[in-house]
Tab-separated table of C-alpha atoms and ligand atoms in Angstrom:
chain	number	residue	atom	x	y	z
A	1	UNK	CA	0.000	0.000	0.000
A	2	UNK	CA	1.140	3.562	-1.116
A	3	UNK	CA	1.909	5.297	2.118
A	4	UNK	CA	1.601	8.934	0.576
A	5	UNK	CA	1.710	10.759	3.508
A	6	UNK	CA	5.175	9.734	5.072
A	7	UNK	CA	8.150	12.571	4.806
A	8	UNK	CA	11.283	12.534	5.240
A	9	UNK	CA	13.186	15.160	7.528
A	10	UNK	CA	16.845	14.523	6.852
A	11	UNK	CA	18.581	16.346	10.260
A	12	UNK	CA	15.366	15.713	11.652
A	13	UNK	CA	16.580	15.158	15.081
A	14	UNK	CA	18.690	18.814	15.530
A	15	UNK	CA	17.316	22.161	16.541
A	16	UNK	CA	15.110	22.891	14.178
A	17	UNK	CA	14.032	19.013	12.532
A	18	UNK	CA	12.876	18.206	15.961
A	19	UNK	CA	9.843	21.175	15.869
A	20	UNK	CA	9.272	20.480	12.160
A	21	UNK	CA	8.595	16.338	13.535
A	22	UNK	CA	6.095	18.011	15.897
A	23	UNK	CA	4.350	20.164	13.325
A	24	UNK	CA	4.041	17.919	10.252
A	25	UNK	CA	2.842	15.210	12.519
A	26	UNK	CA	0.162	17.316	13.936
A	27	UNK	CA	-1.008	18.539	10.017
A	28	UNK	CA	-1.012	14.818	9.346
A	29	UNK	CA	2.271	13.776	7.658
A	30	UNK	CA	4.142	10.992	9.300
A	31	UNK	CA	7.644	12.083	10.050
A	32	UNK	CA	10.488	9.814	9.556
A	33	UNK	CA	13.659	11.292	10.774
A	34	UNK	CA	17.146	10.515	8.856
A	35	UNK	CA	20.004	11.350	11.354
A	36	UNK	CA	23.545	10.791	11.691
A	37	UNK	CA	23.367	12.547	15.481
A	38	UNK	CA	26.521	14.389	14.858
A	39	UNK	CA	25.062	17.133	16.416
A	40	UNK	CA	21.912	16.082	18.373
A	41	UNK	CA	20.472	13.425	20.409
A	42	UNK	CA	18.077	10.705	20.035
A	43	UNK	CA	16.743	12.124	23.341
A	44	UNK	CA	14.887	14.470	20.974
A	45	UNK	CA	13.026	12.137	19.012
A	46	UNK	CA	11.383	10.534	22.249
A	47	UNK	CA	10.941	13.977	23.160
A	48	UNK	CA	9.087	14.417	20.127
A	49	UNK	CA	6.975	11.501	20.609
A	50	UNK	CA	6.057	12.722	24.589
A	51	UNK	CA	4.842	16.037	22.664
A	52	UNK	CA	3.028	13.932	19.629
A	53	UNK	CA	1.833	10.262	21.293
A	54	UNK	CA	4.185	7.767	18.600
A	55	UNK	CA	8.246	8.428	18.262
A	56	UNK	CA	8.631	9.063	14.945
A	57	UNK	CA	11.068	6.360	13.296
A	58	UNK	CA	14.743	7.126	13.574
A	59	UNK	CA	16.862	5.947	10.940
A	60	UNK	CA	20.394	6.606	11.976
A	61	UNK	CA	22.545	7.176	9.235
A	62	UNK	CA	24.745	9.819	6.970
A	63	UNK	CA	23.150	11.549	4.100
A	64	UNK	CA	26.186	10.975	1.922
A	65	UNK	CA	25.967	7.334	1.875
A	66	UNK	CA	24.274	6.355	-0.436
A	67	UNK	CA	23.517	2.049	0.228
A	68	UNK	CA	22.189	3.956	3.326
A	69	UNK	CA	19.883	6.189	1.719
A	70	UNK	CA	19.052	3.636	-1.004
A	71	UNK	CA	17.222	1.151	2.092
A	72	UNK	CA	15.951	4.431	3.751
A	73	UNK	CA	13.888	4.655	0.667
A	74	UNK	CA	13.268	1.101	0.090
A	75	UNK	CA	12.080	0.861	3.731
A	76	UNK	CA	9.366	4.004	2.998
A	77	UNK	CA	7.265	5.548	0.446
A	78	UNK	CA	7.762	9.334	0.948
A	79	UNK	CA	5.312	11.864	-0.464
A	80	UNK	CA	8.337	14.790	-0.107
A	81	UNK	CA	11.654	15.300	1.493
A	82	UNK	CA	12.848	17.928	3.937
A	83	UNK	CA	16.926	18.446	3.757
A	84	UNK	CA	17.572	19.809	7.080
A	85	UNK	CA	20.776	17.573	7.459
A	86	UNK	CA	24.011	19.685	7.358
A	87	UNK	CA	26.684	21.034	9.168
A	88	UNK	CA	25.397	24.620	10.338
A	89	UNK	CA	28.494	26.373	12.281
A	90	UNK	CA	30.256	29.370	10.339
A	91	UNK	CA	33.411	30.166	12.259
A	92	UNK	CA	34.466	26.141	12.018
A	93	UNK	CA	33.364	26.378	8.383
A	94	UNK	CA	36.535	28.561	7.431
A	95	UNK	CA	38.527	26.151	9.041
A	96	UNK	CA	37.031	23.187	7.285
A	97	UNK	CA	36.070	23.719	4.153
A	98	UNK	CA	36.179	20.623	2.963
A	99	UNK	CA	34.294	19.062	5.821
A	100	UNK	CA	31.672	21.284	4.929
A	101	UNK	CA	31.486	21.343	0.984
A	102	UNK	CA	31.328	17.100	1.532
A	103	UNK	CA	28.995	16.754	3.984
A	104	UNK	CA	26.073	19.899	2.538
A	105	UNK	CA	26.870	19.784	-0.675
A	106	UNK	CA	27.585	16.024	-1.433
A	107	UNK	CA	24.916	15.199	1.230
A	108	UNK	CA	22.447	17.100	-1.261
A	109	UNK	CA	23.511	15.564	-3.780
A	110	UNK	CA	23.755	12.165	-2.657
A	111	UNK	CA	20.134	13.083	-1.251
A	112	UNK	CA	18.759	14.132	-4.806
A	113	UNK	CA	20.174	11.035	-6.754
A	114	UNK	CA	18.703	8.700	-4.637
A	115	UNK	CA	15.272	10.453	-4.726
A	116	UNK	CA	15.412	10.516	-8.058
A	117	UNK	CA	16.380	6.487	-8.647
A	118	UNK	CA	13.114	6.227	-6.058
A	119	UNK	CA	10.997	8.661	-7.680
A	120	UNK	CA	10.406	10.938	-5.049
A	121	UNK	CA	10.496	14.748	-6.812
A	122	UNK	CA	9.517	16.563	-4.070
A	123	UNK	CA	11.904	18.746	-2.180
A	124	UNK	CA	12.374	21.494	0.372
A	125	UNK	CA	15.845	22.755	1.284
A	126	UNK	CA	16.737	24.568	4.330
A	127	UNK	CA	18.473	27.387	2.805
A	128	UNK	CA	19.575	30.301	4.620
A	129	UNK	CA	19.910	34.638	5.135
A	130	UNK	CA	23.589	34.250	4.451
A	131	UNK	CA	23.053	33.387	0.845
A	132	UNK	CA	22.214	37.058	0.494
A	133	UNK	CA	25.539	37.787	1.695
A	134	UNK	CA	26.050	41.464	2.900
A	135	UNK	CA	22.992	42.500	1.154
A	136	UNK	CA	22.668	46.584	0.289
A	137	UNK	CA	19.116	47.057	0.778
A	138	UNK	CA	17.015	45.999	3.819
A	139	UNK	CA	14.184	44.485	4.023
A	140	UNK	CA	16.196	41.232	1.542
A	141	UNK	CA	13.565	40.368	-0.667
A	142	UNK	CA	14.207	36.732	-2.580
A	143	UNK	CA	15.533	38.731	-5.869
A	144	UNK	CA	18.331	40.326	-4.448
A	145	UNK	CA	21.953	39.364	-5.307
A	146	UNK	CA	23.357	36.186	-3.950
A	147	UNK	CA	27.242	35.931	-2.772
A	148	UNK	CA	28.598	34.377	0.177
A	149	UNK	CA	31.509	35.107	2.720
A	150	UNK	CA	32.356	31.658	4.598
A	151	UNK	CA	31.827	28.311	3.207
A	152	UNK	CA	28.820	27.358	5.171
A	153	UNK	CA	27.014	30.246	3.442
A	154	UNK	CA	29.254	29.146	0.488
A	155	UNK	CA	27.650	25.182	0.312
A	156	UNK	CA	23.939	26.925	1.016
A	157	UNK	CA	24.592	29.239	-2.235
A	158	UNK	CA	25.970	25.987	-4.035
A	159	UNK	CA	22.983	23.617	-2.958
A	160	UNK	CA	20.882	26.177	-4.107
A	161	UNK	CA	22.468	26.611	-7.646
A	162	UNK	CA	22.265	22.884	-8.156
A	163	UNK	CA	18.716	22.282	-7.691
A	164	UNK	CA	18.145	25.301	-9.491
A	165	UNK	CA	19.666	23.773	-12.250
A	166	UNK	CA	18.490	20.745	-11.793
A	167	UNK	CA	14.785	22.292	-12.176
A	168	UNK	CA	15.820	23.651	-15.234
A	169	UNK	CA	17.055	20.483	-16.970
A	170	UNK	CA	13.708	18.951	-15.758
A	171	UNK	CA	11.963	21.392	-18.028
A	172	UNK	CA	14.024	21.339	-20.999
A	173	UNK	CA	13.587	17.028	-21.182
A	174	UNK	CA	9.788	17.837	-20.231
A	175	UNK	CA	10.195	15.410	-17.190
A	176	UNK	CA	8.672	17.748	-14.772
A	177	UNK	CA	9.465	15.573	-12.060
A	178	UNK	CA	11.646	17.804	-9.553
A	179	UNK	CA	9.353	20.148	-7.425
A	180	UNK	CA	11.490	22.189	-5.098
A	181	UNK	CA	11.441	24.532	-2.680
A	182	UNK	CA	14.641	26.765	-1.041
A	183	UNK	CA	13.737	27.996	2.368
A	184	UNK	CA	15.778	30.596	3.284
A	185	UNK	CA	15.597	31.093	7.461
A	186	UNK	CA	16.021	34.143	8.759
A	187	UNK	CA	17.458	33.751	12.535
A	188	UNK	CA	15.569	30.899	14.640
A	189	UNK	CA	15.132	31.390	18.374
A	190	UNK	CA	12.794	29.801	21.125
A	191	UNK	CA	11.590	26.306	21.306
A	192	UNK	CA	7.878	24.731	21.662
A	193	UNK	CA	5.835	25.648	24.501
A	194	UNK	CA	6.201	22.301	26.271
A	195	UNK	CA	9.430	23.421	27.514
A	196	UNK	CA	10.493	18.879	26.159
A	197	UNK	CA	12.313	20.218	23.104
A	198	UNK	CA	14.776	23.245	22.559
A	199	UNK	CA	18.136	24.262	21.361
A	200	UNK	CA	20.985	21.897	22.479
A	201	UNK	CA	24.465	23.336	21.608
A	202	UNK	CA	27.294	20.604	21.939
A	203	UNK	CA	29.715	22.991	22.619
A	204	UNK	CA	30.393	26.819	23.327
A	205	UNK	CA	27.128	28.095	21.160
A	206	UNK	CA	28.055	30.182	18.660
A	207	UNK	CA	24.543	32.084	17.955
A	208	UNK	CA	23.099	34.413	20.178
A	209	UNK	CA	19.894	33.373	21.425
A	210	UNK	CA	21.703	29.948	23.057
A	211	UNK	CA	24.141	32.132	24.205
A	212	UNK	CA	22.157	34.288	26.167
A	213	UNK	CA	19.746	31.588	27.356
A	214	UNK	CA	23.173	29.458	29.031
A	215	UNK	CA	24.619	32.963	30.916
A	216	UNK	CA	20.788	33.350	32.300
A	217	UNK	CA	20.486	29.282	33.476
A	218	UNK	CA	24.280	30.476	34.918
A	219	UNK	CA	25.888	27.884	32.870
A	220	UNK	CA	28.081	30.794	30.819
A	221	UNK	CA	29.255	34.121	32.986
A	222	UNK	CA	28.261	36.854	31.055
A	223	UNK	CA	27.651	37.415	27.054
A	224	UNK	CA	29.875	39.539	24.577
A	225	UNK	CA	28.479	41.581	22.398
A	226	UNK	CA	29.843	41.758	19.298
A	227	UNK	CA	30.510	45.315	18.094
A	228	UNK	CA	28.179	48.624	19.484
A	229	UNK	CA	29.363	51.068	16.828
A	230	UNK	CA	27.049	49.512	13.877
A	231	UNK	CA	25.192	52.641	12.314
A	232	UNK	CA	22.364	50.644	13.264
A	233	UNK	CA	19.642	51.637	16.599
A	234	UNK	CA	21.925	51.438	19.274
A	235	UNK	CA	25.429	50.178	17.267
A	236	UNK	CA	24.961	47.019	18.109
A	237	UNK	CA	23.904	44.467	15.319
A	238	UNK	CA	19.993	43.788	13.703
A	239	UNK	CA	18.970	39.968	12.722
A	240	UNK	CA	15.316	39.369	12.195
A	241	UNK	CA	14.230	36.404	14.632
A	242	UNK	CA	12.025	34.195	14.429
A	243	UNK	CA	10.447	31.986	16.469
A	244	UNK	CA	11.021	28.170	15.718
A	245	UNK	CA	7.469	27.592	15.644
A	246	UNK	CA	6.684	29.877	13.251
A	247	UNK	CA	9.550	28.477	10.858
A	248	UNK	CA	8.434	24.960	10.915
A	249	UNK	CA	4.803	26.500	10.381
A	250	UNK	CA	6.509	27.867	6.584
A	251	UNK	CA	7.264	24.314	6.307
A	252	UNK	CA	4.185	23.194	6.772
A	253	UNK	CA	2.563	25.838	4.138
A	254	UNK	CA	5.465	24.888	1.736
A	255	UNK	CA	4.885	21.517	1.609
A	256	UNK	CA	0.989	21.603	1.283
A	257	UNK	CA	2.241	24.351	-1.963
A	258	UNK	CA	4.077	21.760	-3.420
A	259	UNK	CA	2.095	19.002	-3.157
A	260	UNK	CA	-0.364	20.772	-5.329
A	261	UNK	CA	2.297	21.796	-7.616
A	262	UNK	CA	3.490	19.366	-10.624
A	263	UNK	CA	6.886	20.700	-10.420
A	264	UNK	CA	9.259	23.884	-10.557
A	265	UNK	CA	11.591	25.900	-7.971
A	266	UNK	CA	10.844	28.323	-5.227
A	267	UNK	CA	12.401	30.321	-2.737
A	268	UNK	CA	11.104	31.633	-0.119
A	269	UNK	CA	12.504	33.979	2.749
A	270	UNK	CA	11.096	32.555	6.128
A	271	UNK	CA	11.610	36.020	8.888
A	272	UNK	CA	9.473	37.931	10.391
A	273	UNK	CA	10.014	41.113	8.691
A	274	UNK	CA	11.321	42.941	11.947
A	275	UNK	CA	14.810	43.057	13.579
A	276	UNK	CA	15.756	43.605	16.592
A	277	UNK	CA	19.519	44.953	17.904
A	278	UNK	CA	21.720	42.402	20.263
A	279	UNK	CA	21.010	44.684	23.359
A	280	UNK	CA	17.261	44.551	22.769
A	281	UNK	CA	17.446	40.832	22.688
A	282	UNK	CA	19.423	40.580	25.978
A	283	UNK	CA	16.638	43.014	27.613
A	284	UNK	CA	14.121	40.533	26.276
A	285	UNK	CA	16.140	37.715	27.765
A	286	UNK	CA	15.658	39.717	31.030
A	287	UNK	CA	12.303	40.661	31.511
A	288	UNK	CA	11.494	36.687	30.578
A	289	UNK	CA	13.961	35.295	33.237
A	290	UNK	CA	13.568	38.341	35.508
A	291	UNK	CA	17.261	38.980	36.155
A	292	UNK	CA	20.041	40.839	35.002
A	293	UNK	CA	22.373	39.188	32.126
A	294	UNK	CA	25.831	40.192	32.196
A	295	UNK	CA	26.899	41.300	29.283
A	296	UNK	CA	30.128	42.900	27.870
A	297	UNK	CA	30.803	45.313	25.044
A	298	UNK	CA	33.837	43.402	22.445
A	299	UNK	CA	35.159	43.973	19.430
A	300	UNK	CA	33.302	42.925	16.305
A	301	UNK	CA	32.991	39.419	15.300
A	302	UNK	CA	34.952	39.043	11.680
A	303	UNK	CA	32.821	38.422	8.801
A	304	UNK	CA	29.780	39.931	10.508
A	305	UNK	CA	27.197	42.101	8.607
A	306	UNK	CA	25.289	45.350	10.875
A	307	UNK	CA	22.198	44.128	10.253
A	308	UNK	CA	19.660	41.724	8.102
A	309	UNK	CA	15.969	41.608	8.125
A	310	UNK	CA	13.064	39.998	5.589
A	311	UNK	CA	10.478	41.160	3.302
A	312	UNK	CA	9.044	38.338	4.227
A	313	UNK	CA	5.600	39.285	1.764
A	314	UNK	CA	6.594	36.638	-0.904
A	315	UNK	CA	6.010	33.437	1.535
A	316	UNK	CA	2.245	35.612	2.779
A	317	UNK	CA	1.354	35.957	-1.132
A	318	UNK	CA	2.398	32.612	-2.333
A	319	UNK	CA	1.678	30.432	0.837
A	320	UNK	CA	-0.524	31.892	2.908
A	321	UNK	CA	2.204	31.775	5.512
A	322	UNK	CA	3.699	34.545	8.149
A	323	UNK	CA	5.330	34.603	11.754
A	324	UNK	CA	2.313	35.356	14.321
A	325	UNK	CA	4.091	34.486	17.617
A	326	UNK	CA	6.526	37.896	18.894
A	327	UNK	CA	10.144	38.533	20.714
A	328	UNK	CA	8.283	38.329	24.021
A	329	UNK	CA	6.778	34.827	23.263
A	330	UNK	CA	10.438	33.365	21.197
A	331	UNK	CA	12.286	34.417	25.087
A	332	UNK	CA	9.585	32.802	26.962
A	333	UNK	CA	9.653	29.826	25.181
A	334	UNK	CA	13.368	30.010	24.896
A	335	UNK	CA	14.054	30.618	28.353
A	336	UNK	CA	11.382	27.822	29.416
A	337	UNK	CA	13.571	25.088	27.390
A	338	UNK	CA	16.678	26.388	29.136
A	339	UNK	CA	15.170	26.363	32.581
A	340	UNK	CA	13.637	23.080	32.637
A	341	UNK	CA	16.824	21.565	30.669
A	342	UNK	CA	19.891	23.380	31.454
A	343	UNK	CA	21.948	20.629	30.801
A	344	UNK	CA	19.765	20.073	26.823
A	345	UNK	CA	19.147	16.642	26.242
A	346	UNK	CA	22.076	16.234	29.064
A	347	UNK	CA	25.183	14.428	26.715
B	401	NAD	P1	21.225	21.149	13.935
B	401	NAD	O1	22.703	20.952	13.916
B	401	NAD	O2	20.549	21.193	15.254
B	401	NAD	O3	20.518	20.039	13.044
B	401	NAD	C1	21.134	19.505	11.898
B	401	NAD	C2	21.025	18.001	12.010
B	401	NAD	O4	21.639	17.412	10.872
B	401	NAD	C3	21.735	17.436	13.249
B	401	NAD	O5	20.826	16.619	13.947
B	401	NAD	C4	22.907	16.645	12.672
B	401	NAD	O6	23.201	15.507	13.466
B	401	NAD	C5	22.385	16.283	11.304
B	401	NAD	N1	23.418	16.052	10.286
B	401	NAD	C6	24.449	16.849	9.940
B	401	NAD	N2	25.135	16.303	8.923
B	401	NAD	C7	24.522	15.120	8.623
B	401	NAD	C8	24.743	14.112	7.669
B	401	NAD	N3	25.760	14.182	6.800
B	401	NAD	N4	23.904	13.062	7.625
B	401	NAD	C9	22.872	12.961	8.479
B	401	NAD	N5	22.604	13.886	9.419
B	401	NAD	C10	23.418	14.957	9.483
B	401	NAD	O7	20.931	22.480	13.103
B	401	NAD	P2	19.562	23.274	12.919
B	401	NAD	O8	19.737	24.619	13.543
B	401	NAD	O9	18.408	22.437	13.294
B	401	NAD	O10	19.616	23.501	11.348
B	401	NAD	C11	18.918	22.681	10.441
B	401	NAD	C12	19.211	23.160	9.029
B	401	NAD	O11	18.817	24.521	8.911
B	401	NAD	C13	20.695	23.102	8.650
B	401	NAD	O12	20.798	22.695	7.304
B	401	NAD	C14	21.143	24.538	8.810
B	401	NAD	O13	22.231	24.857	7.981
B	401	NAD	C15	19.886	25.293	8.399
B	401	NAD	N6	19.816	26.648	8.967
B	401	NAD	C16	19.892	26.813	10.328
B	401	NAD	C17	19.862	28.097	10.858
B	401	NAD	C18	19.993	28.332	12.348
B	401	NAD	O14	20.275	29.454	12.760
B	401	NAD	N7	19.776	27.332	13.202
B	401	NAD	C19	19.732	29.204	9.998
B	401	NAD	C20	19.641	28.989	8.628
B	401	NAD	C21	19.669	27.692	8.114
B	402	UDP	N1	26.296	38.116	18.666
B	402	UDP	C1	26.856	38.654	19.813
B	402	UDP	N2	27.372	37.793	20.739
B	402	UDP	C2	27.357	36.432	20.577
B	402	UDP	C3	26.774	35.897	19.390
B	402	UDP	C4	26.260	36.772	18.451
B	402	UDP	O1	26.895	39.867	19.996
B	402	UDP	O2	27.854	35.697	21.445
B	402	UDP	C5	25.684	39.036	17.682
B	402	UDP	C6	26.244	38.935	16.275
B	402	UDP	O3	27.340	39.807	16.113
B	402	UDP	C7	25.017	39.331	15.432
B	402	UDP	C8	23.837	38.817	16.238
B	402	UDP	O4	24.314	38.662	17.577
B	402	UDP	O5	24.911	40.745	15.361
B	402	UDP	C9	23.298	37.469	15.759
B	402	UDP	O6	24.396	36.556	15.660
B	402	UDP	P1	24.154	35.012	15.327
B	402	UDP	O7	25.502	34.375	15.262
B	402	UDP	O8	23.170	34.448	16.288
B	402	UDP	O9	23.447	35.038	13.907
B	402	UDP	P2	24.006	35.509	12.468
B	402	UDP	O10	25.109	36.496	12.682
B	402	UDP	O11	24.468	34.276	11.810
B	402	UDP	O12	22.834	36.129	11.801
C-alpha cells in the first residue's frame, strides 16, 4: 500500500528538525527522521513523541551514503523530502572547508540522486539569510543578489544553484518531475511551549539566542556583544528572529504548496520582517527570566554584517504563511527550554 503521507526530515533530530517532527505530525504527515546525530540526540526524538503520542522512526545514518539512503527509501514511500541535514556552524566552516562542501553539498547531492532512482520529486531545502551575503538594501527580498563570505554560506549558495539547475534540466527534457522549494531562514530562536524540546548546543554556542539563554540558566558568565558602533539603533547588530514555531509553520505551508504543484523551484525567505539589535534581545532575555544578564561590550565578530531583516511578503502571497508568535513569546519559550533543561538533552 502507497503510504503517501510519510516525509522525510533529513537532520530531523537537531534544533530545528525536531519542531518540524512536531508540526508535520500534527497537520497529518508521518515524520520519519534521517540522522547521523553528529550534532543532536536521540533524546529528541522521544521527546518528540512525549509532545506527539508515537516516536517518529529514527533511521540513523549519513546523508552521503548512499547504500544507506538507497534502504531508507526502500524501507518508505515518501510523499516529499525535507533536507535539514548539514553542518550549520560558520566560524568552524573557514577552518574546514572541505568538511563542509562534503557533507552539505555532497549530502544534497547524494540526497537528490537517490530520490530521483526512487521517484520521489519533491523537495524542500533549508536554505539560509547568508546566501544574500552582505545585502545593500534591507528588508532582503528573494531577488536580491546572492554571494557568500564563509563556506557554510558558500555550500547553502551551491545547494541552491544545483537544484536550481536541476529544475531547469527537468523542463528542458519535459520530465517535470523535480518540485522544489529553497527555504531561506532568517534567525531561529525559542523552542515549543512544552518546555520537552529546545536548542541543544554541543559545545560553546556560537549564535546568540543559546548564548544568552546558558549565561541566564548560569551555565556561561556573562555574554559579549559583538561590536556597538554599527550605524544601526543602538550600534549594536539587527537579525530578524524568528520563532522556531513559526519556521516549521513555513514548512508546513510549503509543503501543502508543493504538493499541489506538478513541479518547478521556489524560494522563499522565512523572517518575520522585523529586527531587533543584540542589546534589545538581551533586555528581552531579562524581563522573561527576571534577572540581570551580564553582558560585555567586544570587538566585532569578523565576517559579521550590521544588520539583516526579511520582506518576508513573498512566503504571505504565495503560501498563505507569516510569523504570528513575537520577541516576548520566542524568550519565553526560549528561556522555558533552558530552565527546565539546562543541561539540553544532558550528553
Ligand atoms: P542542527 O545541527 O541542530 O541540526 C542539523 C542536524 O543534521 C543534526 O541533527 C545533525 O546531526 C544532522 N546532520 C548533519 N550532517 C549530517 C549528515 N551528513 N547526515 C545525516 N545527518 C546529518 O541544526 P539546525 O539549527 O536544526 O539547522 C537545520 C538546518 O537549517 C541546517 O541545514 C542549517 O544549515 C539550516 N539553517 C539553520 C539556521 C539556524 O540558525 N539554526 C539558519 C539557517 C539555516
Ligand atoms: N552576537 C553577539 N554575541 C554572541 C553571538 C552573536 O553579539 O555571542 C551578535 C552577532 O554579532 C550578530 C547577532 O548577535 O549581530 C546574531 O548573531 P548570530 O551568530 O546568532 O546570527 P548571524 O550572525 O548568523 O545572523
Amino acid at each position: 500500500m502507497v503510504d503517501s503521507l510519510k516525509i522525510l526530515i533529513t537532520g530531523g533530530a537537531g534544533y530545528i528538525g525536531s519542531h518540524a517532527c512536531v508540526v508535520a505530525a500534527e497537520a497529518g504527515y508521518e515524520p520519519v527522521v534521517l540522522d547521523s546525530l553528529i550534532n543532536s540526540n536521540p533524546i529528541a526524538i522521544q521527546r518528540v513523541g512525549d509532545i506527539i503520542g508515537e516516536k517518529p522512526v529514527l533511521e540513523v545514518g549519513d546523508v552521503n551514503d548512499r547504500a544507506f539512503l538507497d534502504q531508507v527509501f526502500k524501507r518508505h514511500q515518501f510523499a516529499a523530502v525535507i533536507h535539514m541535514a548539514g553542518l550549520k556552524a560558520v566560524g568552524e566552516s573557514t577552518e574546514q572547508a572541505l568538511r563542509y562542501y562534503s557533507n552539505n553539498v555532497g549530502g544534497a547531492m547524494a540526497l537528490c540522486e537517490a530520490m530521483a532512482a526512487h521517484g520521489v520529486g519533491n523537495l524542500i531545502f533549508s536554505s539560509s539569510a547568508t546566501v544574500y551575503g552582505d545585502a545593500a538594501e534591507m528588508p532582503v527580498s528573494e531577488a536580491a543578489p546572492r554571494s557568500a563570505t564563509n563556506p557554510y554560506g558558500m555550500s547553502k549558495l551551491m545547494v541552491e544553484h544545483i537544484l536550481e539547475d536541476q529544475v531547469k534540466a527537468d523542463q528542458h527534457t519535459q520530465q517535470h518531475f523535480w518540485n522544489i522549494a529553497c527555504l531561506r531562514y532568517f534567525n531561529p530562536v525559542g523552542a515549543h511551549p512544552s518546555g520537552k524540546i529546545g536548542e541543544d548546543p554541543r559545545n560553546i554556542p556560537n549564535n546568540l539566542a543559546p548564548y544568552i539563554a546558558q549565561v541566564a540558566v548560569g551555565k556561561r558568565e556573562q555574554v559579549s556583544v559583538f561590536g556597538d558602533t554599527y550605524t544601526t539603533i543602538d550600534g549594536t547588530g539587527v537579525r530578524d528572529y524568528i520563532h522556531v514555531m513559526d519556521l516549521v509553520d513555513g514548512h508546513i505551508a510549503a509543503l501543502n504548496y508543493l504538493l499541489k504543484r506538478e513541479s518547478g523551484f521556489s524560494a522563499w525567505n522565512l523572517g518575520t520582517g522585523k529586527g531587533y539589535s543584540v542589546l534589545q534581545m538581551i533586555a528581552a532575555f531579562e524581563a522573561a527570566c527576571g534577572k540581570p544578564i551580564p553582558h560585555q561590550i567586544m570587538d566585532k565578530r569578523s565576517g559579521d554584517i550590521a544588520e539583516c531583516w526579511a520582506d518576508a511578503s513573498k512566503a504571505l502571497s504565495d503560501l498563505g504563511w507569516r510569523a504570528t508568535r513575537d520577541l516576548e513569546e520566542m524568550v519565553a519559550d526560549a528561556w522555558r527550554w533552558q530552565e527546565n533543561n539546562p543541561d539540553g538533552f544532558g550528553q
